[in-house]
Every structure is written in C-alpha cells, then in structure tokens.
Short mmCIF file of C-alpha atoms in Angstrom, two decimals:
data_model
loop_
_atom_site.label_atom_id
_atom_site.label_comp_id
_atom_site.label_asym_id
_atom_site.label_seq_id
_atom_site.Cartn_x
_atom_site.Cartn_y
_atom_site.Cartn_z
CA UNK R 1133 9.18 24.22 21.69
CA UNK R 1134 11.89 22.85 19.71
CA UNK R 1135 11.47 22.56 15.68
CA UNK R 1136 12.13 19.06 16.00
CA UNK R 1137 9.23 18.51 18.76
CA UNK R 1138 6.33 19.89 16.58
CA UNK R 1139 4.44 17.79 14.08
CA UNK R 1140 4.16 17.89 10.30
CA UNK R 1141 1.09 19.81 10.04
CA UNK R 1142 2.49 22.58 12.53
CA UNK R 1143 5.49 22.42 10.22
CA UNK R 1144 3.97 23.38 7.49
CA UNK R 1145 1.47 25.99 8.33
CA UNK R 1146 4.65 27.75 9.96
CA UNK R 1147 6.65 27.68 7.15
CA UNK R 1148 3.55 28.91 4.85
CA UNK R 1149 3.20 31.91 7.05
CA UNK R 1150 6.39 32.59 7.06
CA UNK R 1151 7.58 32.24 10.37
CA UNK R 1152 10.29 29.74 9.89
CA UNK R 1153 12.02 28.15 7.30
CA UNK R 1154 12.16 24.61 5.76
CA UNK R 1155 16.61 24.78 6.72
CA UNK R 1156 15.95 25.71 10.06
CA UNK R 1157 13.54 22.80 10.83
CA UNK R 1158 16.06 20.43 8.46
CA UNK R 1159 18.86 21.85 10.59
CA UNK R 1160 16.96 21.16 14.12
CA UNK R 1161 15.85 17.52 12.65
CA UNK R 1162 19.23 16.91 11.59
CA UNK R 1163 21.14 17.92 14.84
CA UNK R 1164 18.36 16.07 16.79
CA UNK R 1165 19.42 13.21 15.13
CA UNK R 1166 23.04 13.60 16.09
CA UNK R 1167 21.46 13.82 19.80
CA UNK R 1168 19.61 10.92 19.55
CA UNK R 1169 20.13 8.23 17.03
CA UNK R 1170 23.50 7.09 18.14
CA UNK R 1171 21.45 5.19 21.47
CA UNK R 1172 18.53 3.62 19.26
CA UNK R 1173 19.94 3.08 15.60
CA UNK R 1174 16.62 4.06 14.16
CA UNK R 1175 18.65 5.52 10.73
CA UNK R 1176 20.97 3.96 9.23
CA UNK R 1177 21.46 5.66 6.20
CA UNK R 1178 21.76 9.61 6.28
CA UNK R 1179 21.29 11.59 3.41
CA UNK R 1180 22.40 15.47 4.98
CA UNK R 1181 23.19 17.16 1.71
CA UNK R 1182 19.91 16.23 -0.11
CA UNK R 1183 18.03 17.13 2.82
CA UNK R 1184 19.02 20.66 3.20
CA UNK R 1185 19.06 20.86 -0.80
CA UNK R 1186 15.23 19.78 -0.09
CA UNK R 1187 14.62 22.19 2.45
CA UNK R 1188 16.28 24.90 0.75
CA UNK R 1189 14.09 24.06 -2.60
CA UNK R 1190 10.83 24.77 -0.39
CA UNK R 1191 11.97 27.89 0.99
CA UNK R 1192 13.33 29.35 -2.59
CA UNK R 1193 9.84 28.02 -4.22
CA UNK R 1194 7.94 30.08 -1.15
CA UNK R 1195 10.28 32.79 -1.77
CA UNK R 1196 8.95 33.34 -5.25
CA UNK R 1197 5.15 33.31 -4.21
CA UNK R 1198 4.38 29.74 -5.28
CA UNK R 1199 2.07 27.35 -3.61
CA UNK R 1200 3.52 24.98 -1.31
CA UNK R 1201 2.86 20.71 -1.60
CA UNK R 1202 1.19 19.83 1.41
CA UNK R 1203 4.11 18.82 3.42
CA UNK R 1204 6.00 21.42 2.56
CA UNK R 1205 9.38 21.40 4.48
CA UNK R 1206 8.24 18.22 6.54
CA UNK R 1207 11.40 16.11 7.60
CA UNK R 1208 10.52 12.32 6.97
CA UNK R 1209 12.35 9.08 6.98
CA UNK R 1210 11.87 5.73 4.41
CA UNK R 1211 12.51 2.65 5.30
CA UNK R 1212 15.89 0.66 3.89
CA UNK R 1213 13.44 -1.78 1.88
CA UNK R 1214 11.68 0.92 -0.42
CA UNK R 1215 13.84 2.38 -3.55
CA UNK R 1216 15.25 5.95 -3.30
CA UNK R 1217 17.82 7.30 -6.02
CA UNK R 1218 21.47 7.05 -4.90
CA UNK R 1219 20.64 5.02 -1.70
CA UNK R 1220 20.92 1.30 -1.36
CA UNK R 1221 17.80 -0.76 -1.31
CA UNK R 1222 19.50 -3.06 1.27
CA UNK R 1223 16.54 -4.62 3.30
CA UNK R 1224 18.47 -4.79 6.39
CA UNK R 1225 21.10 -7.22 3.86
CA UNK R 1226 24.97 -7.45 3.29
CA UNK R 1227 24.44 -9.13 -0.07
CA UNK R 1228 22.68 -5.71 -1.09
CA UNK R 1229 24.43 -3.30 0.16
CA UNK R 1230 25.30 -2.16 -3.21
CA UNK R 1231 21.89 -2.80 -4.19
CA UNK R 1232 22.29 1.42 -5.19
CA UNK R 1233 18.46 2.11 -6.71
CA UNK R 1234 18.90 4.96 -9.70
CA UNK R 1235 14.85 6.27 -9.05
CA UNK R 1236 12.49 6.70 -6.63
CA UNK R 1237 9.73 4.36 -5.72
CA UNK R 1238 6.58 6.12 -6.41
CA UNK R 1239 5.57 6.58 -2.37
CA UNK R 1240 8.90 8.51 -2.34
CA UNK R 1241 8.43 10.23 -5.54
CA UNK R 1242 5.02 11.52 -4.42
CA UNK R 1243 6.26 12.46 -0.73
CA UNK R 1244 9.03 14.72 -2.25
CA UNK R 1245 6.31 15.91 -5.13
CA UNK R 1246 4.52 17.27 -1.81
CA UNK R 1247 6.95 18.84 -0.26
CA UNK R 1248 8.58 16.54 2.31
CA UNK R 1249 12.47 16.48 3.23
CA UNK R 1250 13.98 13.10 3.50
CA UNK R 1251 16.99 13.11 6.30
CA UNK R 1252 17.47 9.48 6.51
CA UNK R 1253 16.44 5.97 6.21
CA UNK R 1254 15.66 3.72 9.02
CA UNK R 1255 16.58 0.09 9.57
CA UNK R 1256 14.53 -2.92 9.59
CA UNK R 1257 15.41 -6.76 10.24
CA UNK R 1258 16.87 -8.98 7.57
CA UNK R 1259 14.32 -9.59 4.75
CA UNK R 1260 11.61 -7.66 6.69
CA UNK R 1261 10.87 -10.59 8.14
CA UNK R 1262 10.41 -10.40 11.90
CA UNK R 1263 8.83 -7.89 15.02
CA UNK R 1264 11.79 -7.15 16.09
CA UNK R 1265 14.38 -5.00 14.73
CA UNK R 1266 18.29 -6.27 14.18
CA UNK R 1267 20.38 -7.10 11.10
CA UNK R 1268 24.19 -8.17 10.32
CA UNK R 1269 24.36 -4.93 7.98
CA UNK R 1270 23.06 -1.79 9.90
CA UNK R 1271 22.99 -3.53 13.74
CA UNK R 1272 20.45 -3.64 16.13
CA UNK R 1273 17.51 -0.79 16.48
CA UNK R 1274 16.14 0.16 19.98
CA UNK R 1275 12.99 1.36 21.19
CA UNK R 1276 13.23 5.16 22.60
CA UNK R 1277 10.77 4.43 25.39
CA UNK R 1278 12.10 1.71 26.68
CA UNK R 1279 15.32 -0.07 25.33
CA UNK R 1280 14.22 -3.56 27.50
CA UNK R 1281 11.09 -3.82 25.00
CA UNK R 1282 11.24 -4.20 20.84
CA UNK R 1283 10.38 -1.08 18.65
CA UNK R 1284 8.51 -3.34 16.33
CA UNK R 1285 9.62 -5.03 13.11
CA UNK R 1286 9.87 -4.30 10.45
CA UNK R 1287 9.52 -1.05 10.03
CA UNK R 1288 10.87 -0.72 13.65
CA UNK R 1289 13.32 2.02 12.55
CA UNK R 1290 10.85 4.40 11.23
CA UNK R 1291 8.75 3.83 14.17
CA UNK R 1292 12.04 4.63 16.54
CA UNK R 1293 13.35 7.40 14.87
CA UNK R 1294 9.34 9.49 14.53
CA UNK R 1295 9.00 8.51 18.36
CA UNK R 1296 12.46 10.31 19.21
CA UNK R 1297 11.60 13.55 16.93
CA UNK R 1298 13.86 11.89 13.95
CA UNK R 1299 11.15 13.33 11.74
CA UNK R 1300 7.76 13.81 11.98
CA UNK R 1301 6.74 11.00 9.66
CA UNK R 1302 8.34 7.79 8.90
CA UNK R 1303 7.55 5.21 6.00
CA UNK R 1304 7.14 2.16 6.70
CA UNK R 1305 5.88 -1.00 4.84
CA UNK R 1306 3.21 -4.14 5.95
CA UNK R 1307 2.96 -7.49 5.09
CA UNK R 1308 2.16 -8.99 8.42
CA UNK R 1309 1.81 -6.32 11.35
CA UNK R 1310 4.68 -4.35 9.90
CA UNK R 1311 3.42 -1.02 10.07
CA UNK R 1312 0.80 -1.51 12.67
CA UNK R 1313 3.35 -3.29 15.34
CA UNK R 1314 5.77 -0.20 15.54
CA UNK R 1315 3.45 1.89 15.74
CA UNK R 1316 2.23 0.04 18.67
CA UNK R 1317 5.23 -0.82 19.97
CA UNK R 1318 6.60 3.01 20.05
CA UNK R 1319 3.76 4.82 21.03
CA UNK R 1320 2.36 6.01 17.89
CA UNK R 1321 -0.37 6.27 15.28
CA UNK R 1322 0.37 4.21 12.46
CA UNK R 1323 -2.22 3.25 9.30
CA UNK R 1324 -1.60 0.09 6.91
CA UNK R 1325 -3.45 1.31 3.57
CA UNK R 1326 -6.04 -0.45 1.39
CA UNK R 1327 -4.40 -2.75 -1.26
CA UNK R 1328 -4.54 -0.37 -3.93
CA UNK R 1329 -4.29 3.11 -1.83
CA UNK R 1330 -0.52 3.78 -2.01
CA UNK R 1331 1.38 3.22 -5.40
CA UNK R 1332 4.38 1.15 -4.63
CA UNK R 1333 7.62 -0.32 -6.87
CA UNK R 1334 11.03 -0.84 -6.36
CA UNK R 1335 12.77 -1.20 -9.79
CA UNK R 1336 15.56 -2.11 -8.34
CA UNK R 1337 14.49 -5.51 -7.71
CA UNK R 1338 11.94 -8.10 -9.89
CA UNK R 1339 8.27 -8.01 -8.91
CA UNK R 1340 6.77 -9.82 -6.14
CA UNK R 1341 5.24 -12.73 -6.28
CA UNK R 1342 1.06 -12.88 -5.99
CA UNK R 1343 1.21 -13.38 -1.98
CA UNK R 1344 3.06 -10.09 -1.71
CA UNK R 1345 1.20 -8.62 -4.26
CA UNK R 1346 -1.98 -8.91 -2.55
CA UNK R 1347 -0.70 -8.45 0.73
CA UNK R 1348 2.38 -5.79 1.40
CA UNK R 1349 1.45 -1.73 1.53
CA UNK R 1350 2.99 1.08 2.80
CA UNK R 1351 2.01 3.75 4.93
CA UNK R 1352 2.85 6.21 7.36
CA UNK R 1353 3.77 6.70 11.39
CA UNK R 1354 3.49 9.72 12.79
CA UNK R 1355 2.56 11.58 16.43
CA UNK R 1356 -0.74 12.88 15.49
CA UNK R 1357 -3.66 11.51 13.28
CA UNK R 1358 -3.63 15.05 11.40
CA UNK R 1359 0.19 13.97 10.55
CA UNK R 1360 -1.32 10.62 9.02
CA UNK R 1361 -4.53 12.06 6.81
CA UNK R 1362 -1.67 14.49 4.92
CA UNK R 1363 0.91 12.21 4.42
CA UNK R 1364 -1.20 9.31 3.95
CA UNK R 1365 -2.61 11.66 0.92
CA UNK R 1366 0.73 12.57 -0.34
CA UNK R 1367 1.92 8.59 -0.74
CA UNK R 1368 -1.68 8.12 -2.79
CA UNK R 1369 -0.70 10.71 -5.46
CA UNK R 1370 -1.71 8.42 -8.53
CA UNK R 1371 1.37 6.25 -10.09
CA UNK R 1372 0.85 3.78 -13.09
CA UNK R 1373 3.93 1.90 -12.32
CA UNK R 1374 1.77 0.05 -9.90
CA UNK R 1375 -1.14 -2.24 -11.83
CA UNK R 1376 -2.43 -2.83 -8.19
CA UNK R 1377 -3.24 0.99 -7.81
CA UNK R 1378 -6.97 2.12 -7.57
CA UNK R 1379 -7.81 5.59 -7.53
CA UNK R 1380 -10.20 5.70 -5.33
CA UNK R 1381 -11.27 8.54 -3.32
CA UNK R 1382 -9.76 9.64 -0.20
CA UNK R 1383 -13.32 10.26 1.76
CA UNK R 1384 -15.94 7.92 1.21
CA UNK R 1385 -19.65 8.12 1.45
CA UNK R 1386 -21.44 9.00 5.29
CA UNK R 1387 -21.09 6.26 7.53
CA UNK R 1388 -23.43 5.32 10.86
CA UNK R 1389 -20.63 5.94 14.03
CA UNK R 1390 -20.96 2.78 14.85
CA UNK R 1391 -17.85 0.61 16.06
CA UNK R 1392 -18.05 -3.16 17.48
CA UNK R 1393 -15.51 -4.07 19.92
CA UNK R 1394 -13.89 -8.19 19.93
CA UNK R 1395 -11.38 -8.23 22.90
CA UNK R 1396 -10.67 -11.83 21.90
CA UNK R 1397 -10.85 -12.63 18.59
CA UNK R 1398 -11.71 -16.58 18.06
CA UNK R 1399 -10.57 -17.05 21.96
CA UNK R 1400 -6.94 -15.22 21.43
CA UNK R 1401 -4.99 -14.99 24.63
CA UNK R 1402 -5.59 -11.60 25.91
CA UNK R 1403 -3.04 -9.44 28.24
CA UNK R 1404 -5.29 -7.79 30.90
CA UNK R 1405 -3.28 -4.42 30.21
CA UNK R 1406 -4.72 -5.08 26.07
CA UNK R 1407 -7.66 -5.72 27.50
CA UNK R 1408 -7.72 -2.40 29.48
CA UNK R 1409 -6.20 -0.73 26.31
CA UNK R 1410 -8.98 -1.72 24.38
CA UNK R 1411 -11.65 -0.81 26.45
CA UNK R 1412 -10.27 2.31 27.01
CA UNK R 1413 -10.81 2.96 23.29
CA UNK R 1414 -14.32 2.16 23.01
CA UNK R 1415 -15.76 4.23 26.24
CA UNK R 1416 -13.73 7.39 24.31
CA UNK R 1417 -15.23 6.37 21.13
CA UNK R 1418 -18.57 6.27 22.80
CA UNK R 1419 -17.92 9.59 24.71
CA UNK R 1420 -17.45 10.96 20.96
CA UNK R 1421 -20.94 9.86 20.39
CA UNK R 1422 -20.15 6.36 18.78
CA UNK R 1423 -22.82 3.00 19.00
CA UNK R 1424 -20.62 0.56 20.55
CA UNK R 1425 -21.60 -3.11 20.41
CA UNK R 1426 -19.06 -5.96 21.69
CA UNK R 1427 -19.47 -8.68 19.08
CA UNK R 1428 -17.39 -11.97 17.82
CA UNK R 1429 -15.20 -10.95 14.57
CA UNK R 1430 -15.18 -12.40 11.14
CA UNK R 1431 -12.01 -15.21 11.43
CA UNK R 1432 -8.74 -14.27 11.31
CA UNK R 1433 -6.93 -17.79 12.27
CA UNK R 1434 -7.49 -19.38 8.85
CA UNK R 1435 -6.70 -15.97 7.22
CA UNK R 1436 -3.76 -16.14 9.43
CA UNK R 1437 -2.92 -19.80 8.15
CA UNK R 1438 -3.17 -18.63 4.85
CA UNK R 1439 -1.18 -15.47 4.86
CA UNK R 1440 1.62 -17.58 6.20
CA UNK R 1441 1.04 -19.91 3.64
CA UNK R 1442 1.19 -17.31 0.61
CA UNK R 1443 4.28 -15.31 2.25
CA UNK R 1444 6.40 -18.65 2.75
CA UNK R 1445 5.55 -20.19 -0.69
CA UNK R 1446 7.49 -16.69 -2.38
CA UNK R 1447 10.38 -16.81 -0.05
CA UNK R 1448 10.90 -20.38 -0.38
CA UNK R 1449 10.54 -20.08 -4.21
CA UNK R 1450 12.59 -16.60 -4.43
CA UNK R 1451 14.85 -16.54 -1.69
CA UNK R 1452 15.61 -19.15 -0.42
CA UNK R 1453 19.32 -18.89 -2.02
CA UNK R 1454 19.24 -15.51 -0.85
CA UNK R 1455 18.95 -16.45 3.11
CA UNK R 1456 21.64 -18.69 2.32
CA UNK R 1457 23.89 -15.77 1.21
CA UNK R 1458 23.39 -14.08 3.87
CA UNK R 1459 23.21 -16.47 6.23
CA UNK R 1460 21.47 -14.29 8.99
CA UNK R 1461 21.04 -16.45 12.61
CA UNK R 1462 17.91 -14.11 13.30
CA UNK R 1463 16.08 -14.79 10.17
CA UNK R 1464 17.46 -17.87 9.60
CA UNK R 1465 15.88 -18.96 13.17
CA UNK R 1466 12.23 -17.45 12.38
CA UNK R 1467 12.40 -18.37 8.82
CA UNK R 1468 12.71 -22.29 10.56
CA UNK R 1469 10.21 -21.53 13.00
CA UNK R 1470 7.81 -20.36 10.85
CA UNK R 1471 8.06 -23.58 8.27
CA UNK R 1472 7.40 -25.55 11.57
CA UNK R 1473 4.33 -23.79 12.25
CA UNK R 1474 3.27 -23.46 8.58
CA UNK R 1475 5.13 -26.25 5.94
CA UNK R 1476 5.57 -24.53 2.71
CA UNK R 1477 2.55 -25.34 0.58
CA UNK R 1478 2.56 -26.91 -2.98
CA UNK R 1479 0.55 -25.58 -5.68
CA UNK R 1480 -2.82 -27.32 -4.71
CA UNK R 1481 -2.51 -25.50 -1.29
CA UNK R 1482 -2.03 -22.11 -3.03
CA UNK R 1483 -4.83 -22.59 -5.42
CA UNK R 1484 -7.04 -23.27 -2.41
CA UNK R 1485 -5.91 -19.95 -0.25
CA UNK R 1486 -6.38 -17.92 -3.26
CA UNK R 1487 -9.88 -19.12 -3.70
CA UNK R 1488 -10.32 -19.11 0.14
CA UNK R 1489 -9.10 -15.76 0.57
CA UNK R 1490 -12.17 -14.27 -1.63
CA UNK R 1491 -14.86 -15.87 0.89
CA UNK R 1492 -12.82 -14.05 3.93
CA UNK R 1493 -13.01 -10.51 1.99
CA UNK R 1494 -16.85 -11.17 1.53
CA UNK R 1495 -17.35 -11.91 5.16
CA UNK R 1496 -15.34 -9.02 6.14
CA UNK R 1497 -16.88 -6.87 3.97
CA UNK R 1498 -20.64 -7.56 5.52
CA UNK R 1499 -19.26 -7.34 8.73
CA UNK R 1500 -17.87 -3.64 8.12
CA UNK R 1501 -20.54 -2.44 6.05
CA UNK R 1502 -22.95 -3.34 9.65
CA UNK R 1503 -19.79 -1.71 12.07
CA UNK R 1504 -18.15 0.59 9.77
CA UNK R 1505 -15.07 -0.10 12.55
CA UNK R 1506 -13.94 -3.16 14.86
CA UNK R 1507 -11.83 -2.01 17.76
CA UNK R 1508 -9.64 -5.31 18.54
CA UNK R 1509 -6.11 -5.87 20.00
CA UNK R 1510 -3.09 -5.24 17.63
CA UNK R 1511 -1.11 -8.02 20.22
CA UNK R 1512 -2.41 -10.38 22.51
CA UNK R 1513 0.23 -9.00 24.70
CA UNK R 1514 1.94 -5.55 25.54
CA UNK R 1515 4.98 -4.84 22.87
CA UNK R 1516 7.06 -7.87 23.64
CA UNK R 1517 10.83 -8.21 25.29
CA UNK R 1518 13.10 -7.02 22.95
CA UNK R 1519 14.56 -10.42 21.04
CA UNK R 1520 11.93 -12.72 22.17
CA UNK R 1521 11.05 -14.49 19.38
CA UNK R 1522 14.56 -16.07 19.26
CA UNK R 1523 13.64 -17.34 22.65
CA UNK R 1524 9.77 -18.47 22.06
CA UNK R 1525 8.66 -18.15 18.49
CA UNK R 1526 5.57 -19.64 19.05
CA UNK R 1527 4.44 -16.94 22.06
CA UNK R 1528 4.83 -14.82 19.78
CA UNK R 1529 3.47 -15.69 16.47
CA UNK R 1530 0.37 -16.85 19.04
CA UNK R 1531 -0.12 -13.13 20.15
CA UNK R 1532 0.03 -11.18 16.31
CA UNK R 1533 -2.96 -13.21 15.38
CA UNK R 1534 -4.50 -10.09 14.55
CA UNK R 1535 -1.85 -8.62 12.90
CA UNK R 1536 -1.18 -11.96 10.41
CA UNK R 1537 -4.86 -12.42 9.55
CA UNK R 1538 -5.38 -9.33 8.31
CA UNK R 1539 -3.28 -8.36 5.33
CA UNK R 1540 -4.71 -11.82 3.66
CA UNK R 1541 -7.94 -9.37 2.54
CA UNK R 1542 -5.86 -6.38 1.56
CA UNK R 1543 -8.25 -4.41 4.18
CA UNK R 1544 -6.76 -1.06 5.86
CA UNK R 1545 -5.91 -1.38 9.53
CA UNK R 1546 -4.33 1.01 12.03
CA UNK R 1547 -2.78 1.71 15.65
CA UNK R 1548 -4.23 3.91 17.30
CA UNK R 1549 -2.34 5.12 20.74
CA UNK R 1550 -3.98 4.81 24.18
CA UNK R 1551 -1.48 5.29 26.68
CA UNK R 1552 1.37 4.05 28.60
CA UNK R 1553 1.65 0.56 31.32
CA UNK R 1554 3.68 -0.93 33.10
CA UNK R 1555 3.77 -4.59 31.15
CA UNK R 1556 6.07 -7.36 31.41
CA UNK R 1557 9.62 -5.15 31.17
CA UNK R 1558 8.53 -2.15 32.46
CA UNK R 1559 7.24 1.50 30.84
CA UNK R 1560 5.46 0.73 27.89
CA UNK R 1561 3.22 2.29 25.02
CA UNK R 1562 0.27 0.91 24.21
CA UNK R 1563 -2.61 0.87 21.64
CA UNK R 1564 -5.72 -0.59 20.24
CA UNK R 1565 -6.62 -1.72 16.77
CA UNK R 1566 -8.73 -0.16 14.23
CA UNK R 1567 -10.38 -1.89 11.33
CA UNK R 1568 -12.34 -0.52 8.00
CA UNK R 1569 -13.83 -1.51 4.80
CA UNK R 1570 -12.01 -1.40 2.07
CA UNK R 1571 -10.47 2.70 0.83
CA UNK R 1572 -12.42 3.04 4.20
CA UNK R 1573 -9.00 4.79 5.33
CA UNK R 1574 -11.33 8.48 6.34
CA UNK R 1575 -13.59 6.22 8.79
CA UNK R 1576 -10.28 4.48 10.29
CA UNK R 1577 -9.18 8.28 10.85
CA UNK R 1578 -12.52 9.76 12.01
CA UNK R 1579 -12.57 6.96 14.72
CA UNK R 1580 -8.76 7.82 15.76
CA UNK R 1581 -8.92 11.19 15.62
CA UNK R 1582 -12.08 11.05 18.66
CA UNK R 1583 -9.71 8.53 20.59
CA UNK R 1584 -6.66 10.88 20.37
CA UNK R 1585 -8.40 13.82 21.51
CA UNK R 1586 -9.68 11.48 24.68
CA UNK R 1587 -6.08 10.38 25.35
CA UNK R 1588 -2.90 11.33 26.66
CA UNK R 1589 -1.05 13.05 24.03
CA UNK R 1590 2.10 11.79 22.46
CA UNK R 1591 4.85 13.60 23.37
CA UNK R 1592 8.42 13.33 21.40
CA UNK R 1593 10.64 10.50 23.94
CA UNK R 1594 14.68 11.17 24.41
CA UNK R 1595 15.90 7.72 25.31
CA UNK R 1596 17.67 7.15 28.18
#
C-alpha cells in the first residue's frame, strides 16, 4: 500500500516504530498531490517547504528519543478561511488575497503542537457561503468520485483533497452543513464539534458577530472514525483566545445504546436512496447491540428559520460592502436567494431568535438525554448536481433542512458513511446523520465507529 493510501492513525504508529519516516510519507502525500489535484482543485494553496520542514522536525524529535504528539508526521490540509502564518486568509476572495495572516489560528496551532504536517490548503466558495464549491480567486473544486456531482461546500476542498489521499485529514469549518455536507458528499466521516469543543480565531480579521459566534465550529474529515477521535482531540487542545471555549472532557459519562431513527424530519422530502441510507445505519447499529426506536425529532424548520435569520443579519450588517467588492455571480445569486427565502431581520426579530433559540436547546437536550443519538438524513436528497443551486435554490435549501437547523443549538453532528448509489448523476457516496448531546462528541463516535465496521470501507478514490 502506498504511504499516501493509509490513514492517520496507521501513520503514526509506523513512524513511532520506526518503520518509516514522517519525509517519506510528506514526500508520497506531496507527489500524490501532483497526481491528483490538478483534475479536482481541492488545494489551492501549497505550502512544500514547510511541510517537509514539518516532517523532518518529527523525525529529528523521534531521532533523539522524545515522545511523539499524537499525529505525529500526519499530512493534513486547512481550509482557505482559517488563519495560518504566511498564508492568505482569502475565503475563496480576490479582495483578500493579500489578506497574509502573521499566526496561527489556535485549531492550527494545536494540530502542529500534535504533530501533524500541513501540505496545503483547500478551497471553498466565496464567503463560505454555499454547498457547492467554486470561487473567482482559486476556480472551481471537483468531487473525486464523481466530477457530475458537488464535493460539498464549504469546506468542499478539504473534503476533495482527504477523499483523493491529499492527506489523511482535512479541516474544515460549519456554520450550516459545512463540514457535515462534504463529508457526505465525498464519501467520508466528518464531525461538526460542540460550540465550545474546538478553540477557534482568526486575528487576521475582527470577531464575528453573535450568529456566528454561536453557530460556526470546526472539525475534521477523515477516512476512518479512529482518524476523527485523534484529530478531533488535537484541535481541542485548550486555547484562551477563544471566550467560547469550554474544557470539557473528551468522554463523557456511560450512556444507554440507544439511538432513535426520524427518516423525515417534520415531513422533509425524502430520496428513497436516503431513505435506504438511513436504514441501513440503524439495522448495523442494532446488529452492534443498539435499542433502536423510529420516533418524530425535536423541530428543526423554525431552528432552520432562525439560523438563516442570525447568519443573514451579520452579512448584511458586515459584508454587505464586501460582496460588492467582489462582486461574485455565485454568491451574489445565493446571497439573493437566500434574502428571498429569509428577509433580513431587524433587531426585534433577532431579540426573538436569540430567546427562541434557548427553548430549541432545552427540547433537544431532553430528547438526547432519552436517545443519546438520532440517526436522520444529512440531505433530503443524494449529494446534489454539481452547480445546482444556481439553477434551483429553493430544491436545495428545501433538502439541507437538517443541516440548517442544527448549528442554531451549537449541538455536535456528524456524517457517518454508508455506501455508494447510483442517484440522480450517477456513482455516488452516501451517508446518514448522527446527532448527540452537547460535548456528547465520544457517543457520536461510539455509534460511527459500530456503523463503519458494518460497512463498506472507504477506500482512497483517483478521479477519473
């Protein structure tokens, strides 16, 4: 097996027994993305030199008998919207491409504290803003399965680039499906974190506004749920530039293995193949010994509504002059599609979602505590045609119900891989969705963990 075909876990152990060295796996990673990158534009920013300096750092530090972080000699990506010294924070944007960030946000800091070699940094639409993946500044990103179908948005590039072996983990960020939607989209695992978990930053920039605040985490994607438990744990390192950052503990308190399964939430259209997907995840969560009971959900349309609400109310506020600038036709047209759908609210309106939003978190809360998990769809559909949303907004916003609702509560959330269809344009991945309780991340990853051992592994894609 190649270097670049084995996950971070395997990486590591290998290079703490000696058997290969952080280069050689920096080297592999690095040619594999002169292989492969140049079909899908998953990284758009390559940092070669550092990399190998990285790698080169772990081997000399194993060299002299010291311990080794626990992703020692790991290659990973971060996403163009999250601060890393000497690169440009550009957000998939011309008007900051010289937007050059002088430290590291504290996820990166505490990835490279660990261990981990950063070879690149992956595109995402203009202002992180859509499920699809294209921008004036670094082009158009492709999904390595199947380049007829999106690789997610935002954090489409990370997903791209971990699916084609760019890496074995790639940051990505979630205000509204961001991590979770790649992941699906590219045939991965992929966690969104617990408000609180992951200490975030970007000094490049001011601080967000209260909607993002309580909304937007990062997180990982990676191949295997192992891969996700040690880096998710490397991007919680404690960090007091973030006020939002708890330190809660990484495994919680015994939990009944019980699950509840909603196919529909609140009557959502449902694909058959999601349907199927879904399904497919409970019977091997109840072959792994789970309680399985097929319930209604706590809402997520208001949530939805008011998630909208919060995220339009900053960007009309704060950047409004900025889409202007850059004058973007893709986010331009969503940014207009989504004001249609959702008018941007006064100060009455905010008042009321932030009031609203603590009833939701209670109700969610007594829901989990009774079904420590909720298996429901991360889509309504299987991972869209590539560009769609330029051609009907509202099918799509209609199918990420799930995906919108959820980051109103700050609750953790992940994708968890179930196989591959045959959906609208052609071969594609497909997943179900995982829900926990609050810093509930270990139960998320218990109930993943039995469903990946149940189902087809993932296996690194070269696109065609």
């Amino acid at each position: 097996m190649d270097l670049w075909q084995l996950t971070g876990t395997e990486i590591t152990a290998l290079i703490k027994k000696g058997e290969v060295s952080a280069r050689a796996v920096c080297e592999a990673t690095l040619a594999r993305m002169d292989a492969v990158n140049p079909a899908i534009n998953a990284v758009v920013d390559r940092g070669d030199e550092e990399a190998l300096a990285a790698a080169d750092a772990v081997d000399a530090a194993r060299a002299r008998g010291e311990r080794l972080g626990s992703m020692a000699g790991v290659p990973i990506t971060i996403k163009v919207n999250v601060d890393q010294a000497g690169f440009a924070t550009t957000n998939g944007l011309r008007i900051q491409k010289d937007l050059v960030a002088e430290t590291d946000s504290p996820l990166v800091a505490n990835l490279r504290m660990a261990g981990a070699v950063i070879v690149g940094r992956t595109n995402t639409p203009a202002f992180s803003l859509r499920w699809f993946t294209r921008n004036g500044l670094h082009g158009h990103t492709l999904n390595p399965h199947n380049s007829a179908i999106t690789p997610g948005g935002s954090s489409g590039g990370a997903a791209a680039a971990t699916a084609a072996g760019i890496g074995a983990m790639g940051h990505g960020s979630d205000i509204g499906g961001s991590i979770r939607y790649p992941a699906y989209a590219c045939g991965l695992q992929g966690i969104r974190p617990t408000l609180g978990r992951v200490p975030a930053r970007n000094a490049s920039a001011p601080d967000r506004h209260i909607g993002a605040q309580l909304m937007a985490v990062s997180g990982p994607h990676a191949r295997s749920v192992a891969d996700l438990r040690v880096s998710l744990a490397a991007m919680a390192a404690p960090d007091l530039q973030d006020p939002w950052y708890a330190p809660a503990p990484l495994k919680g308190a015994e939990y009944p293995r019980r699950a509840a399964l909603c196919v529909a939430p609140e009557g959502m259209e449902v694909h058959p193949l999601v349907e199927a997907a879904l399904r497919a995840a409970a019977k091997r969560l109840r072959d792994a010994g789970w309680e399985i009971t097929e319930v209604e959900s706590p809402p997520f349309r208001e949530p939805a509504r008011l998630q909208a609400q919060l995220w339009l109310a900053e960007m009309a506020h704060a950047a409004s002059d900025a889409f202007a600038r850059e004058a973007d036709p893709d986010a331009m047209h969503v940014f207009a599609e989504m004001q249609k759908i959702t008018p941007t609210p006064d100060m009455g309106d905010l008042l009321d979602a932030l009031q609203a939003r603590v009833g939701f978190l209670r109700d969610w809360q007594v829901f989990l505590h009774r079904h420590p998990v909720l298996i429901c769809p991360i889509s309504g559909e299987p991972p869209f045609p590539d560009l769609l949303d330029l051609e009907d907004f509202p099918r799509v916003m209609a199918a990420q119900l799930t995906q919108v609702g959820l980051p109103l509560m700050g609750l953790p959330g992940m994708n968890v891989f179930t196989g591959f269809a045959n959906g609208e344009a052609g071969h594609t991945p497909m997943g179900a969705q995982l829900i926990a309780g609050r810093f509930r991340e270990d139960i998320l990853l218990d109930a993943a963990e039995a469903i990946e051992a149940r189902s087809p592994k993932i296996e690194v894609v070269t696109p065609a």
